[in-house]
Amino acid sequence: MFGLKKQSAGDLSKQELKHRIQELKAEASRLSNESDPNQEMLAKCFKELERCFRALADKESFPPLEEKYRSKAANWRKAADQKRVVDTSSITPEVEHEREGQEGGQENATEEFDWEEPEIDFSDVGGRDELKSRLWELAIDPVKNKEQHRTYGVPVPNGILFAGPPGTGKSHMAKALAGELDRKYLDISLAEIRDSLAGESEKNVKRLFEQAKEHQPCLIIIDEVDALIQQRGSDDLSAGMRQLVSQFLRDMPSLKEEDVLIVGTTNFQGDMDDAVDRPGRFGQDFTIGLPDKACRQEVLQIHLEDRPVASSSVDLREIARLTQDYSCADLEEVTVEAARKALKEDTYITQKHLKRGVQQVDPSVNPSKW
Ligand SMILES: Nc1ncnc2c1ncn2[C@@H]1O[C@H](COP(=O)(O)OP(=O)(O)OP(=O)(O)O)[C@@H](O)[C@H]1O
Ligand SMILES: [Mg+2]
């Protein structure tokens, strides 16, 4: 069922790999939603995602992107490892005991999530000025001027939701917010919380909230949060998943009064459980759409800042005009393509290279679908 058997990940172009990754993510989401998810198929799916991200990293010459793809590959490998299928018919009590000792409960219950120090702030986010000032007012100022806000009875939110099409900068904005708040953050997805063993997913949620309290002040980014907080009324939802959603929604308000901010990102806000936006949960939500012309120009500017550019020859207003419907991720890709071409010619990046970058990169989002 997985196409890469015919063609290995290494043989695919970057565009084909990205397309394949979208397909695999959709397949993983479909499999997870089945009432009795096929763990072996899920593990295979995660493994292929790992291979695709590794192949993308191998093809990437821009170090930060290469690093990002390698870290995604490592995350999918971790998720695949957690899905290791065990043939229960062959497990004797001794084997089970040994298994528990090696990989089981105790160790998992205390395992640290991967907390990171922020590397970007709002100055690394092109455009989005209105959203930045809303976030300042809502989440940053109340932390910096705590007493004043307490006096006026203005609460600090514990949950914010960013919704919108892929590649528009939801995760980027969340990381920049961590930078503005000068807080360590955790970037996590359902794959790292969900466990096929009964009761383990709930323990992971508990562990997540406990660690958040220990690490506060901190920020947790939950990528594709719609996959975690699914509609509990849906017939397609497994009992285990329904329990997990309930546990998460029950535990989140326990963060009230704690210096923990959870930022959820989603492409499918409408698919989430209706209880998601109650106070104490994701009470504030923002849509981050495709960038307008002024925003596109700033995004291009940011991604060219640390590259050798022949400034006098470059007119970013023209490139911004030529890139209507491009997401921020697409614009970043345009600058990478331009840089690659200039590197080949051993020269500065010029308007010609940027225009060729535009020709090479197609917009990845169909605006009529959003
Ligand atoms: N406003 C921006 N300014 C500069 N770069 C940006 C901006 N928004 C996004 N980017 C770049 O685009 C890339 C993709 O953004 P990001 O991963 O945040 O998208 P996303 O909305 O979370 O996508 P998805 O829905 O697929 O998770 C980032 O690596 C970042 O470098
Ligand atoms: Mg994201």
XYZ file of C-alpha atoms and ligand atoms in Angstrom:
402
model
C 0.000 0.000 0.000
C 2.915 2.370 0.521
C 4.237 3.633 -2.805
C 7.864 3.892 -1.725
C 8.277 0.138 -2.166
C 8.250 0.831 -5.897
C 10.357 3.962 -5.659
C 12.685 4.628 -2.751
C 12.503 7.974 -0.914
C 15.965 8.881 -2.185
C 14.723 8.757 -5.800
C 11.968 11.318 -5.248
C 12.385 15.047 -5.848
C 11.883 17.506 -2.973
C 8.400 18.428 -4.197
C 7.476 14.735 -4.550
C 8.778 14.010 -1.055
C 6.702 16.831 0.435
C 3.628 15.565 -1.380
C 4.342 12.033 -0.139
C 4.707 13.340 3.423
C 1.252 14.963 3.242
C -0.221 11.663 2.000
C 1.476 9.678 4.747
C 0.319 12.095 7.457
C -3.264 11.792 6.175
C -2.922 7.999 6.138
C -1.522 7.991 9.706
C -4.387 10.186 10.873
C -6.939 7.881 9.168
C -5.381 4.758 10.717
C -5.230 6.342 14.206
C -8.916 7.190 14.019
C -10.009 3.610 13.402
C -11.703 2.008 16.383
C -8.964 -0.632 16.611
C -5.947 0.989 14.958
C -3.646 -1.404 13.116
C -0.413 -0.796 15.012
C 1.744 -2.550 12.442
C 0.443 -0.365 9.597
C 0.876 2.729 11.768
C 4.473 1.770 12.561
C 5.126 1.278 8.822
C 3.578 4.646 8.069
C 5.738 6.372 10.713
C 8.830 4.582 9.403
C 8.137 5.858 5.893
C 7.658 9.363 7.239
C 11.069 9.009 8.865
C 12.595 7.873 5.536
C 10.954 10.754 3.630
C 12.201 13.377 6.087
C 15.682 11.840 6.019
C 15.668 11.947 2.200
C 14.490 15.585 2.328
C 17.340 16.416 4.720
C 19.858 14.697 2.408
C 18.645 16.859 -0.475
C 18.685 20.086 1.536
C 21.725 22.340 1.307
C 20.441 25.063 3.642
C 21.670 23.977 7.114
C 18.713 25.168 9.281
C 16.204 23.387 7.025
C 18.368 20.271 6.871
C 18.499 20.229 10.658
C 14.736 20.700 10.895
C 14.086 17.735 8.554
C 16.525 15.530 10.488
C 14.807 16.369 13.750
C 11.403 15.542 12.205
C 12.851 12.226 10.959
C 14.046 11.465 14.514
C 10.579 12.248 15.913
C 8.914 9.866 13.474
C 11.471 7.155 14.279
C 10.643 7.614 17.964
C 6.937 7.338 17.178
C 7.545 4.195 15.087
C 9.581 2.619 17.906
C 6.725 3.216 20.329
C 4.414 1.300 18.005
C 6.540 -1.851 17.989
C 4.088 -4.701 17.572
C 4.292 -7.506 20.080
C 2.875 -10.923 19.328
C 1.034 -11.445 22.622
C 0.540 -15.173 22.042
C 4.281 -15.717 22.492
C 4.602 -13.726 25.727
C 5.219 -15.838 28.797
C 4.957 -14.188 32.252
C 8.787 -14.153 32.433
C 9.088 -12.421 29.066
C 6.388 -9.946 30.024
C 8.189 -9.138 33.266
C 11.451 -8.625 31.414
C 9.708 -6.475 28.813
C 8.201 -4.262 31.483
C 11.625 -3.844 33.052
C 13.183 -2.864 29.732
C 10.653 -0.505 28.277
C 7.709 -0.382 30.556
C 5.766 1.922 32.846
C 8.222 3.085 35.500
C 10.834 4.378 33.121
C 8.283 5.890 30.751
C 6.481 7.619 33.589
C 9.514 9.747 34.396
C 11.003 10.151 30.918
C 11.715 13.788 30.103
C 10.100 15.338 27.079
C 12.391 17.218 24.743
C 12.408 20.792 26.149
C 14.127 23.384 23.953
C 15.484 26.887 24.419
C 13.898 29.495 22.103
C 15.987 30.594 19.131
C 13.670 33.086 17.465
C 11.438 35.971 18.524
C 8.969 38.349 16.836
C 11.775 39.996 14.844
C 12.068 36.706 12.915
C 8.396 36.823 11.931
C 7.721 38.801 8.761
C 4.454 40.793 8.733
C 1.586 39.615 10.968
C 1.767 42.902 12.885
C -1.824 42.819 14.059
C -1.433 39.321 15.472
C 1.877 40.209 17.130
C 0.308 43.146 18.933
C -2.705 41.049 19.985
C -0.353 38.423 21.374
C 1.630 41.098 23.126
C -1.477 42.434 24.795
C -2.897 39.031 25.603
C 0.024 36.802 26.550
C 3.206 38.846 26.962
C 2.198 42.028 28.748
C 0.236 40.168 31.477
C 3.380 38.143 32.220
C 5.677 41.175 32.221
C 3.278 43.307 34.272
C 1.733 40.678 36.477
C 0.754 42.818 39.453
C -0.954 45.451 37.328
C -3.019 42.809 35.538
C -3.875 41.109 38.818
C -5.126 44.423 40.224
C -7.427 44.851 37.243
C -8.466 41.194 37.341
C -7.158 40.539 33.815
C -6.218 36.841 33.551
C -3.246 35.336 31.719
C -4.456 32.756 29.185
C -3.164 29.182 29.394
C -4.266 28.205 25.905
C -4.060 29.830 22.483
C -4.986 28.266 19.170
C -3.471 29.102 15.777
C -5.516 27.820 12.846
C -4.889 28.058 9.123
C -3.496 26.427 5.987
C -0.160 24.564 5.987
C 3.067 26.564 5.929
C 1.569 29.909 6.954
C 3.749 30.186 10.058
C 1.646 28.851 12.942
C 4.472 26.845 14.519
C 6.929 29.624 13.639
C 4.764 32.193 15.464
C 4.414 29.875 18.470
C 8.213 29.480 18.720
C 8.670 33.246 18.311
C 6.185 33.745 21.151
C 8.330 31.463 23.329
C 11.282 33.685 22.394
C 9.439 36.903 23.287
C 8.451 35.385 26.616
C 11.994 34.048 27.033
C 10.612 30.649 27.992
C 11.766 27.165 27.189
C 9.300 25.243 25.068
C 8.252 21.778 24.085
C 7.143 21.018 20.525
C 4.968 17.932 20.665
C 2.405 16.050 18.565
C -0.153 13.313 19.116
C 2.373 10.650 18.061
C 4.432 11.377 21.180
C 1.449 11.251 23.529
C -0.571 8.381 22.127
C 0.434 4.870 23.125
C -1.141 1.643 21.940
C -1.038 0.106 25.424
C -4.220 0.676 27.427
C -3.909 3.524 29.918
C -0.422 4.629 28.748
C -1.683 7.610 26.709
C -3.459 9.004 29.774
C -0.227 8.559 31.756
C 1.610 10.498 29.049
C -0.887 13.382 29.365
C -0.398 13.358 33.122
C 3.382 13.329 32.653
C 3.106 16.220 30.172
C 1.195 18.436 32.619
C 3.439 17.467 35.554
C 6.584 18.332 33.625
C 5.034 21.591 32.403
C 4.470 22.606 36.030
C 8.035 21.617 36.966
C 9.516 23.528 34.016
C 7.384 26.654 34.362
C 7.538 29.345 33.131
C 7.282 27.446 29.863
C 5.340 27.040 26.648
C 4.030 23.858 25.021
C 3.372 23.780 21.294
C 0.968 21.031 20.283
C 1.246 20.571 16.547
C -1.841 19.318 14.717
C -3.821 19.628 17.944
C -7.003 18.648 16.039
C -5.649 15.071 15.936
C -5.422 15.111 19.742
C -8.666 16.891 20.594
C -11.070 15.154 18.233
C -14.870 15.332 18.387
C -15.826 12.894 21.130
C -19.278 12.464 19.599
C -17.828 11.029 16.381
C -18.709 7.377 15.687
C -15.254 6.849 14.183
C -13.416 7.657 17.398
C -11.976 4.680 19.297
C -12.782 4.295 22.997
C -9.096 4.793 23.880
C -8.903 8.006 21.891
C -12.162 9.274 23.437
C -10.669 8.693 26.906
C -7.500 10.522 25.901
C -9.455 13.577 24.649
C -11.493 13.674 27.866
C -8.413 13.394 30.055
C -6.681 16.217 28.186
C -9.714 18.513 28.393
C -10.138 17.678 32.077
C -6.479 18.291 32.976
C -5.860 21.460 30.992
C -7.726 23.794 33.370
C -5.382 22.565 36.168
C -2.804 24.904 34.626
C -4.776 27.954 35.757
C -2.513 30.120 37.936
C 0.566 28.274 36.564
C 3.070 29.948 34.222
C 2.358 27.495 31.426
C 1.056 28.513 28.028
C -0.161 25.871 25.592
C -0.245 26.872 21.942
C -2.144 24.486 19.698
C -1.774 24.637 15.931
C -4.223 23.164 13.466
C -5.183 23.036 9.813
C -8.631 21.707 10.736
C -10.148 23.777 13.539
C -13.668 22.585 12.669
C -12.743 18.964 13.435
C -12.026 19.654 17.095
C -14.230 18.817 20.076
C -16.688 21.615 20.852
C -15.431 21.845 24.440
C -12.034 23.012 23.235
C -12.643 26.743 23.550
C -14.107 26.828 27.065
C -12.288 29.107 29.540
C -9.173 27.415 30.867
C -8.642 25.651 27.539
C -7.963 27.223 24.131
C -10.058 30.293 24.873
C -8.284 32.490 22.317
C -8.034 31.444 18.702
C -6.442 33.161 15.725
C -6.465 32.356 12.045
C -3.138 32.684 10.274
C -3.915 32.763 6.581
C -1.843 33.049 3.421
C 0.389 36.143 3.607
C -0.638 39.344 1.814
C 1.794 41.212 -0.435
C 3.393 43.300 2.316
C 3.818 40.227 4.507
C 5.328 38.234 1.606
C 7.896 40.962 1.074
C 8.917 40.888 4.737
C 9.098 37.103 4.811
C 11.368 37.124 1.742
C 13.486 39.831 3.361
C 13.925 37.778 6.531
C 15.004 34.690 4.627
C 17.534 36.637 2.576
C 19.003 38.521 5.509
C 21.858 36.147 6.250
C 22.600 35.283 2.637
C 24.927 37.011 0.172
C 22.546 39.261 -1.784
C 23.357 41.815 -4.482
C 21.039 44.322 -2.795
C 21.134 46.907 -5.567
C 19.780 44.401 -8.099
C 17.036 42.988 -5.901
C 13.476 44.328 -5.864
C 11.496 42.293 -3.355
C 8.304 44.198 -4.122
C 8.321 42.605 -7.569
C 8.953 39.116 -6.129
C 6.140 39.679 -3.605
C 3.864 40.614 -6.513
C 4.796 37.446 -8.387
C 4.100 35.173 -5.447
C 0.402 35.604 -4.757
C -1.022 32.506 -2.996
C 2.435 31.368 -1.874
C 2.615 30.324 1.777
C 5.457 31.495 3.996
C 7.040 28.051 3.667
C 6.843 28.382 -0.151
C 8.499 31.816 0.044
C 11.289 30.382 2.162
C 11.714 27.693 -0.484
C 11.946 30.392 -3.199
C 14.870 32.003 -1.355
C 16.550 28.607 -0.915
C 16.206 27.868 -4.639
C 17.577 31.336 -5.508
C 20.503 30.775 -3.143
C 21.189 27.364 -4.670
C 21.342 28.856 -8.150
C 23.632 31.704 -7.085
C 25.873 29.234 -5.268
C 26.209 27.165 -8.429
C 27.312 30.279 -10.316
C 29.501 31.328 -7.400
C 27.940 34.782 -7.296
C 25.637 36.979 -5.196
C 21.887 36.358 -5.222
C 20.248 38.637 -7.777
C 16.711 39.346 -8.993
C 17.267 36.818 -11.777
C 17.950 34.028 -9.238
C 14.879 34.965 -7.217
C 12.666 34.962 -10.313
C 13.993 31.538 -11.239
C 13.228 30.437 -7.675
C 9.633 31.592 -8.158
C 9.377 29.611 -11.406
C 10.695 26.516 -9.704
C 8.473 26.582 -6.602
C 4.724 26.169 -7.013
C 2.311 27.412 -4.337
C 1.538 24.449 -2.092
C -1.848 25.681 -0.824
C -4.971 25.898 -2.941
C -6.653 29.081 -1.593
C -10.111 28.008 -2.810
C -10.006 25.158 -0.277
C -9.431 27.470 2.710
N 5.958 35.248 9.174
C 7.047 34.532 8.820
N 8.246 35.138 8.648
C 9.326 34.434 8.268
N 9.319 33.102 8.036
C 8.177 32.456 8.193
C 6.983 33.130 8.604
N 6.005 32.224 8.697
C 6.549 31.044 8.376
N 7.845 31.177 8.058
C 8.744 30.118 7.590
O 7.941 29.131 6.976
C 8.258 27.847 7.496
C 6.967 27.092 7.719
O 6.258 27.691 8.797
P 5.527 26.820 9.911
O 6.209 25.502 10.070
O 5.377 27.660 11.092
O 4.133 26.584 9.207
P 2.813 25.993 9.849
O 1.747 26.994 9.636
O 3.073 25.540 11.225
O 2.564 24.755 8.864
P 1.804 23.369 9.174
O 0.343 23.681 9.237
O 2.143 22.530 7.965
O 2.356 22.829 10.445
C 9.038 28.060 8.790
O 10.129 27.185 8.803
C 9.489 29.502 8.758
O 10.866 29.569 8.484
Mg 3.180 23.644 12.135
